[in-house]
PDB file of C-alpha atoms in Angstrom:
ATOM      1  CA  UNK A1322      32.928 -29.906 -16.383  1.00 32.00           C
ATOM      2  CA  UNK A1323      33.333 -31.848 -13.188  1.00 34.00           C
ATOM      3  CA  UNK A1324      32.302 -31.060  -9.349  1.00 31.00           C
ATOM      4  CA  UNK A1325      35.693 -30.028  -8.844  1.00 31.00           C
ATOM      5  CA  UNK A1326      34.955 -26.429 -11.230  1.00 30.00           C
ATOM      6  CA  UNK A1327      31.009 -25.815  -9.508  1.00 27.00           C
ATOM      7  CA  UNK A1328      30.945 -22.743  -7.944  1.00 30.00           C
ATOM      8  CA  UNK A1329      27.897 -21.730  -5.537  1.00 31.00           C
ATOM      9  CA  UNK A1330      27.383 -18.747  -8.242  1.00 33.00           C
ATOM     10  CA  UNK A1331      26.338 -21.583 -11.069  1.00 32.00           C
ATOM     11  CA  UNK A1332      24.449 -24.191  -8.002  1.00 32.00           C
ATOM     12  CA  UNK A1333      23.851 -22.345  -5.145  1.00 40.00           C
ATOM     13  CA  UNK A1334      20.800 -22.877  -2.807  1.00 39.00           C
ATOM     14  CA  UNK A1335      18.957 -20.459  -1.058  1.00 38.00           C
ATOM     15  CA  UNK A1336      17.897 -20.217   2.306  1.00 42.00           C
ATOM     16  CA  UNK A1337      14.501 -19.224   4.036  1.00 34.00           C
ATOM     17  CA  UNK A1338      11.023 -20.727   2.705  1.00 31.00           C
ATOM     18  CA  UNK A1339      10.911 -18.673  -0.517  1.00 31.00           C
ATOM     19  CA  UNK A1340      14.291 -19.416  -0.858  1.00 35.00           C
ATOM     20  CA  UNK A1341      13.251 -23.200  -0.603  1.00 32.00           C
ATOM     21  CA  UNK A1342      10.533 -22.584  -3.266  1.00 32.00           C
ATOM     22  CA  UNK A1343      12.871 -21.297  -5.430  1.00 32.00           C
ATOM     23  CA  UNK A1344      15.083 -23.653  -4.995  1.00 39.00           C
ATOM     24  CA  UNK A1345      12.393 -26.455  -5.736  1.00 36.00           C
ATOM     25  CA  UNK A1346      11.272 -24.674  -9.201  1.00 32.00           C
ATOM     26  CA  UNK A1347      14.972 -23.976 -11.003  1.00 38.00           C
ATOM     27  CA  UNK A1348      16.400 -27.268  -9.541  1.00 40.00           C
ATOM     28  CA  UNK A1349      18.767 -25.773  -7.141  1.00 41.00           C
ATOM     29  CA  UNK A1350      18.723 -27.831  -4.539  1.00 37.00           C
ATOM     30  CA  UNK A1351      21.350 -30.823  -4.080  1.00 37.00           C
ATOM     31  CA  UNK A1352      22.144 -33.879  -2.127  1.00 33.00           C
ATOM     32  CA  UNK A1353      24.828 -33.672   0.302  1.00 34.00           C
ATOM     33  CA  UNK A1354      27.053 -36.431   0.626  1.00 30.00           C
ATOM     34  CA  UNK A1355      25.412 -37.342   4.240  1.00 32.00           C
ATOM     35  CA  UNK A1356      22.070 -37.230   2.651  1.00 34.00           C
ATOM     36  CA  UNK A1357      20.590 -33.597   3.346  1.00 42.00           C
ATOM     37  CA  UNK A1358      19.166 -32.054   0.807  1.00 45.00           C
ATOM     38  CA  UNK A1359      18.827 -28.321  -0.034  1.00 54.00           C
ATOM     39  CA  UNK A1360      22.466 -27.716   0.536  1.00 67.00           C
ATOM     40  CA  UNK A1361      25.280 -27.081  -1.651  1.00 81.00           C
ATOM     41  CA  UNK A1362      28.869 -26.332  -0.416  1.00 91.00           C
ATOM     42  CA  UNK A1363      30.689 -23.215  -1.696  1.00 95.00           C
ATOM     43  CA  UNK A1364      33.685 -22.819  -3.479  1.00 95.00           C
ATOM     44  CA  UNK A1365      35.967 -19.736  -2.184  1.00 96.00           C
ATOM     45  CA  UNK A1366      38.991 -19.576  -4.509  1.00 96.00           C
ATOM     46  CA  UNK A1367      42.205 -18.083  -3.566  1.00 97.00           C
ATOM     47  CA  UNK A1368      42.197 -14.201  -4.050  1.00 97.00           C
ATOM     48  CA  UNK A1369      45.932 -13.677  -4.655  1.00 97.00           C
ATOM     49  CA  UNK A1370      49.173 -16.068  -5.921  1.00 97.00           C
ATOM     50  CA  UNK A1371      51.517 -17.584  -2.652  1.00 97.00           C
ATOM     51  CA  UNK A1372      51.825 -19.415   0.298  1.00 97.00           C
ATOM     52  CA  UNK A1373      49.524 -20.988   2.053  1.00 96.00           C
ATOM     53  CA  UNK A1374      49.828 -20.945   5.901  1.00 96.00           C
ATOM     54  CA  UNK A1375      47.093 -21.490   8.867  1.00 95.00           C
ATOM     55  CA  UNK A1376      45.454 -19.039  10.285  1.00 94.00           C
ATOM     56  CA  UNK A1377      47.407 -19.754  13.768  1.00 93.00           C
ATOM     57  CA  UNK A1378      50.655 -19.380  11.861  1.00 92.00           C
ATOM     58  CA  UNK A1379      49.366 -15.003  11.831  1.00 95.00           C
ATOM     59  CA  UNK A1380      51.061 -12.566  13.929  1.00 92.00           C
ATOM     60  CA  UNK A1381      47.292 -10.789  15.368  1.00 92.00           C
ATOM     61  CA  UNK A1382      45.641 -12.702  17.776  1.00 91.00           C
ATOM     62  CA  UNK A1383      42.234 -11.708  16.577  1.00 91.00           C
ATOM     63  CA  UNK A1384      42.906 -13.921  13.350  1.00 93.00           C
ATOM     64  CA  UNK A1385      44.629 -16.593  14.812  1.00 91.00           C
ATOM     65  CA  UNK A1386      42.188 -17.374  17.679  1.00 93.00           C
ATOM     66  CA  UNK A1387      39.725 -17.163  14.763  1.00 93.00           C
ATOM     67  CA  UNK A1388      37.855 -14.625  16.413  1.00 93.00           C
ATOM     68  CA  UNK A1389      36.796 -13.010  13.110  1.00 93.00           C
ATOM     69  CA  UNK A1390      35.900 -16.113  11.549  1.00 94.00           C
ATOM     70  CA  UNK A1391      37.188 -19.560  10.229  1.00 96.00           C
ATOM     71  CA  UNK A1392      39.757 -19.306   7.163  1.00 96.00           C
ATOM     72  CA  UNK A1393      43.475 -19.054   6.276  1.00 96.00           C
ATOM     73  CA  UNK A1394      46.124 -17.205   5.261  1.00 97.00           C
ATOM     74  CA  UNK A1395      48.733 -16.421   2.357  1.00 97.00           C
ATOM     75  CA  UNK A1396      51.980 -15.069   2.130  1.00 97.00           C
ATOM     76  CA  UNK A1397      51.547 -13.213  -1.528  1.00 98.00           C
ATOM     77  CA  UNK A1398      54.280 -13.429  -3.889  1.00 97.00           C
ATOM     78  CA  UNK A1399      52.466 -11.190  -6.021  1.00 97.00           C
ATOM     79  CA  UNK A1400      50.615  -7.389  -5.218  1.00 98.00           C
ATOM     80  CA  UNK A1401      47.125  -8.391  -6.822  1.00 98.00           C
ATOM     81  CA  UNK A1402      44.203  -9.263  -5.074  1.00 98.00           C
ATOM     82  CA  UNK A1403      41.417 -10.844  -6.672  1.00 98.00           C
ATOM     83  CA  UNK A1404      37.930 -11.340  -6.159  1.00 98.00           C
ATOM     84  CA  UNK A1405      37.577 -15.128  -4.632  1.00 97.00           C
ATOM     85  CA  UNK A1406      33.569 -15.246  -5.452  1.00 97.00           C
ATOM     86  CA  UNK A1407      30.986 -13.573  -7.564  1.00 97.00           C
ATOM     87  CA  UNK A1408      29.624 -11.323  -5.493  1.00 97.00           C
ATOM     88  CA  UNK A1409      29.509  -7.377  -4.203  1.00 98.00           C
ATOM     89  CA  UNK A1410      31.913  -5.226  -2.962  1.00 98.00           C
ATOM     90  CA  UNK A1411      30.711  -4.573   0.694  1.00 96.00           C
ATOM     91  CA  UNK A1412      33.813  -3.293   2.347  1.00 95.00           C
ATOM     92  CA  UNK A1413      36.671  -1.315   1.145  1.00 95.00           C
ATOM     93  CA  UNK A1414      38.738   0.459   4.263  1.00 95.00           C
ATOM     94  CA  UNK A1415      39.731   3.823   3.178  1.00 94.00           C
ATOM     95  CA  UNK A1416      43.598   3.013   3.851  1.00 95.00           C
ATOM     96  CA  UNK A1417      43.085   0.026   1.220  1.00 96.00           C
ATOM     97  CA  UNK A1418      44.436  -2.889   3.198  1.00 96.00           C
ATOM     98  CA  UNK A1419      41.207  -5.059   3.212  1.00 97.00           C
ATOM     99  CA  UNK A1420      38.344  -5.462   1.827  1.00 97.00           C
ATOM    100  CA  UNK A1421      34.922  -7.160   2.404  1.00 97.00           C
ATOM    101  CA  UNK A1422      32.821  -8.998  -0.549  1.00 97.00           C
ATOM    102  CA  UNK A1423      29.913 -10.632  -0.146  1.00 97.00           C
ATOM    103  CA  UNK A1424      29.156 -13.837  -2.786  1.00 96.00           C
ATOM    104  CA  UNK A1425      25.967 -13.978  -4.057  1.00 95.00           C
ATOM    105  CA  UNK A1426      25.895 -17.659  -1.701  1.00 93.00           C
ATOM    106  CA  UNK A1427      25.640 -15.118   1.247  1.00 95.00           C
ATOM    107  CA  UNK A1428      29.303 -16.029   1.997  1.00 97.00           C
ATOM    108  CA  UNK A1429      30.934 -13.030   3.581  1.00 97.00           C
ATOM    109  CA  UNK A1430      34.535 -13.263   2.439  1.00 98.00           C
ATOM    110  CA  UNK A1431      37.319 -10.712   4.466  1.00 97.00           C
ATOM    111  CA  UNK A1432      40.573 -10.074   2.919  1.00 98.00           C
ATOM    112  CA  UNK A1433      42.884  -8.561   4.795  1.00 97.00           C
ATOM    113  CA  UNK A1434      46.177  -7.528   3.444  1.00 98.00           C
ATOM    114  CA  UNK A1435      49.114  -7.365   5.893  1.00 96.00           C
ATOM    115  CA  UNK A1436      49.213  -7.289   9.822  1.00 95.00           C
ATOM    116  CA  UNK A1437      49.168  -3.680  11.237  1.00 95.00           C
ATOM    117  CA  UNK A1438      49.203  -2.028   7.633  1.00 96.00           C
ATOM    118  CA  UNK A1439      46.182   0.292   8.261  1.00 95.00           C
ATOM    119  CA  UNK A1440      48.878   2.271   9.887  1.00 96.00           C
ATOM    120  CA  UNK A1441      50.267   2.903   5.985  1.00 97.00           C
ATOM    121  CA  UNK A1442      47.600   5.444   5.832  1.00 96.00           C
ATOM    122  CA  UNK A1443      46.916   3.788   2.193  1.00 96.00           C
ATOM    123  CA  UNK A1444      50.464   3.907   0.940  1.00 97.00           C
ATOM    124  CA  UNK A1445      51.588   0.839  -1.303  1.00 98.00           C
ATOM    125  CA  UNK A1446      47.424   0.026  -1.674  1.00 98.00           C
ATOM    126  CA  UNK A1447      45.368   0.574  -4.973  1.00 97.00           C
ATOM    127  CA  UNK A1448      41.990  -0.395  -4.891  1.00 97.00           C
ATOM    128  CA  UNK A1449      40.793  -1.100  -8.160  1.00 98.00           C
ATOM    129  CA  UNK A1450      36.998  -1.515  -7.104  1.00 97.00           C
ATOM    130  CA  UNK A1451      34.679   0.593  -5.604  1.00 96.00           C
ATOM    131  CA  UNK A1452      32.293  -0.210  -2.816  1.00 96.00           C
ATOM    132  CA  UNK A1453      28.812  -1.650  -3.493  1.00 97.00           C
ATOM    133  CA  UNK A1454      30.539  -2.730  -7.323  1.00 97.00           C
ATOM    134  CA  UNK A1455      29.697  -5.942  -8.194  1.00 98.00           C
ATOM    135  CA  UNK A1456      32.485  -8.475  -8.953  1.00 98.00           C
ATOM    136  CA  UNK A1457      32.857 -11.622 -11.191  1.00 97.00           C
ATOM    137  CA  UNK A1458      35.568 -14.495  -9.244  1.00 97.00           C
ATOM    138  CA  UNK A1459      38.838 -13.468 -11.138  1.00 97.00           C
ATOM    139  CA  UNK A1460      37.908  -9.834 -11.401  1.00 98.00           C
ATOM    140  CA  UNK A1461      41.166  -7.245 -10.193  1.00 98.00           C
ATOM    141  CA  UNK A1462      40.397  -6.280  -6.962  1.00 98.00           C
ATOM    142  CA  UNK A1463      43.351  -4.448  -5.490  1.00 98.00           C
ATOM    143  CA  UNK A1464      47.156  -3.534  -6.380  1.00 98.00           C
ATOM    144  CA  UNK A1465      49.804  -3.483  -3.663  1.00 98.00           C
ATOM    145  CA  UNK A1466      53.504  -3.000  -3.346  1.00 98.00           C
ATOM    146  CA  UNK A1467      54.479  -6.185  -1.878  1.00 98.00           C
ATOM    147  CA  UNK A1468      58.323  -5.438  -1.207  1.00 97.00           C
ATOM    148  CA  UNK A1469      57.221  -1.862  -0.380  1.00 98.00           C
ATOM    149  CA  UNK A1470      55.024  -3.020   2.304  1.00 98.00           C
ATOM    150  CA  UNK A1471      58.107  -5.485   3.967  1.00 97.00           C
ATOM    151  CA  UNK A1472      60.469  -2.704   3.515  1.00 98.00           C
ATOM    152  CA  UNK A1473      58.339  -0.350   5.603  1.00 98.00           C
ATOM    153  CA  UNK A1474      58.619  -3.012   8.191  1.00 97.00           C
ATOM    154  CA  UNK A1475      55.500  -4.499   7.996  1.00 97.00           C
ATOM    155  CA  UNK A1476      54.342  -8.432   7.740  1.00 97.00           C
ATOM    156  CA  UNK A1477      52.411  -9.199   4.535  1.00 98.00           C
ATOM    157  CA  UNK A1478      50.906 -12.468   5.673  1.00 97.00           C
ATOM    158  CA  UNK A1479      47.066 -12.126   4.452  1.00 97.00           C
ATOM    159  CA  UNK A1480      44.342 -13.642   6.302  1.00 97.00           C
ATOM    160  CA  UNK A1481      41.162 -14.849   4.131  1.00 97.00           C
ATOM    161  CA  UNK A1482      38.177 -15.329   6.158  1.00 97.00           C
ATOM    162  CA  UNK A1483      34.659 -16.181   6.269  1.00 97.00           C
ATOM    163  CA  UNK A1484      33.153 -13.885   8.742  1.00 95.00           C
ATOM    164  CA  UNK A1485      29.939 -14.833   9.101  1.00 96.00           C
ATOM    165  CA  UNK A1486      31.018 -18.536   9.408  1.00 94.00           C
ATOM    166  CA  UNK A1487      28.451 -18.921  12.340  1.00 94.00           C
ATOM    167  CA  UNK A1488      25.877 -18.899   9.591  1.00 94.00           C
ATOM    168  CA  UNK A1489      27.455 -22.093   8.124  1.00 95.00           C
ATOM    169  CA  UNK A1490      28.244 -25.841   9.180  1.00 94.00           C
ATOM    170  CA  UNK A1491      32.086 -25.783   8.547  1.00 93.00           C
ATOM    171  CA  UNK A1492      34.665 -24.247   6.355  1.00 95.00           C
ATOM    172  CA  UNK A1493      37.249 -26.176   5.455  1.00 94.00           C
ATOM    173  CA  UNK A1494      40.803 -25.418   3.259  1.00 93.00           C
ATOM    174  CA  UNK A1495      41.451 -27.367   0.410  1.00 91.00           C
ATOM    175  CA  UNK A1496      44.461 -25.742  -1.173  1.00 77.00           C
ATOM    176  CA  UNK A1497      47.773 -27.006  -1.390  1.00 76.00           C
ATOM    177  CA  UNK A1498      51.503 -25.266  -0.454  1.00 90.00           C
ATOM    178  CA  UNK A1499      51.524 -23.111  -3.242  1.00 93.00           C
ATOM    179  CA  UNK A1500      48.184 -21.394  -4.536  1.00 95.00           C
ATOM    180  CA  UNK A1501      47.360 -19.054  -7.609  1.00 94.00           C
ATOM    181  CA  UNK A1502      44.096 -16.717  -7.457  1.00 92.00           C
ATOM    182  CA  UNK A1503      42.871 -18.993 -10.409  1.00 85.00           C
ATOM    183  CA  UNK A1504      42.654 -22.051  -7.356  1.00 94.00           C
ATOM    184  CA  UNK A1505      40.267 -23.637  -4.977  1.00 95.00           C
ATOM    185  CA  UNK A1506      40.901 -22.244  -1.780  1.00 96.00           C
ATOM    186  CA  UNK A1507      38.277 -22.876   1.098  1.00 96.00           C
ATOM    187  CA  UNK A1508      35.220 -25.428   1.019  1.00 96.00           C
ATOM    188  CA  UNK A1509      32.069 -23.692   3.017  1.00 96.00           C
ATOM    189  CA  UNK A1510      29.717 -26.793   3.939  1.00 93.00           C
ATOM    190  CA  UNK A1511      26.210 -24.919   4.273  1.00 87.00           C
TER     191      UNK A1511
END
């Protein structure tokens, strides 16, 4: 298995001194290519099959000034959402149209389904998780009605974001064009 399939879940470093205890004792901590140790970057992978687009390319200012947070966006060509990290459930809005995990890295990943579609009330949107459920990456998250959503007159373009990317030194997207939920999508330096 090479560097390319690590995951923060199987190397991840804590933070903290207990953290850095710990991470002495099971052999956690790693080398960073510029020579700091302790730190290990995290591996977000996509959360949903389509189109990948910059965050400045969404129609909600709040996204694309990255006021929420550093990330990117898809355009799904599929209604499934999966889970992008191992992690918890910490966020599900009622209406369905985003939800919040948090990886067990501390990475705070926000997936948010369509531009204005908490105005759907829920319709099209079937969570499949409940919140404060833990998740494995690849786990079914959430079902939507892609073409249902468009037809209502609404833009499907899904921002992924790390919002608490303050507590991190950069986050950085590593996909291609085209992305499945099985693919790398972001690299969070820590």
């Amino acid at each position: 298995m090479g560097k390319e399939n690590f995951s923060v879940e199987q190397t991840g470093s804590k933070k903290g001194l207990f953290g850095r205890f710990i991470n002495k004792v099971s052999g956690a901590s790693q080398q960073k290519p510029g020579g700091e140790q302790g730190s290990v970057d995290i591996i977000v992978s996509s959360p949903m099959k389509g189109q990948v687009v910059p965050l400045s390319a969404v129609n909600d200012e709040a996204f694309s000034s990255e006021a929420m947070g550093k990330g990117i966006a898809i355009i799904p060509s599929q209604g499934k959402v999966y889970a992008p990290v191992d992690g918890v459930m910490t966020n599900i809005f009622p209406s369905g149209h985003a939800l919040g995990i948090t990886g067990v890295s501390g990475v705070e990943v926000l997936i948010h389904v369509g531009q204005d579609t908490v105005k759907l009330k829920g319709k099209y949107f079937n969570p499949m998780v409940k919140q404060g459920q833990k998740v494995k990456k690849g786990d079914l998250l959430l079902e939507f009605d892609v073409e249902g959503i468009k037809s209502a007159g609404f833009d499907v373009t899904t921002p992924i974001i790390i919002s608490n990317t303050g507590d991190f030194s950069g986050v950085q997207v590593i996909s291609k064009d085209i992305v499945d939920h099985t693919e790398q999508l972001l690299l969070v330096s820590t």
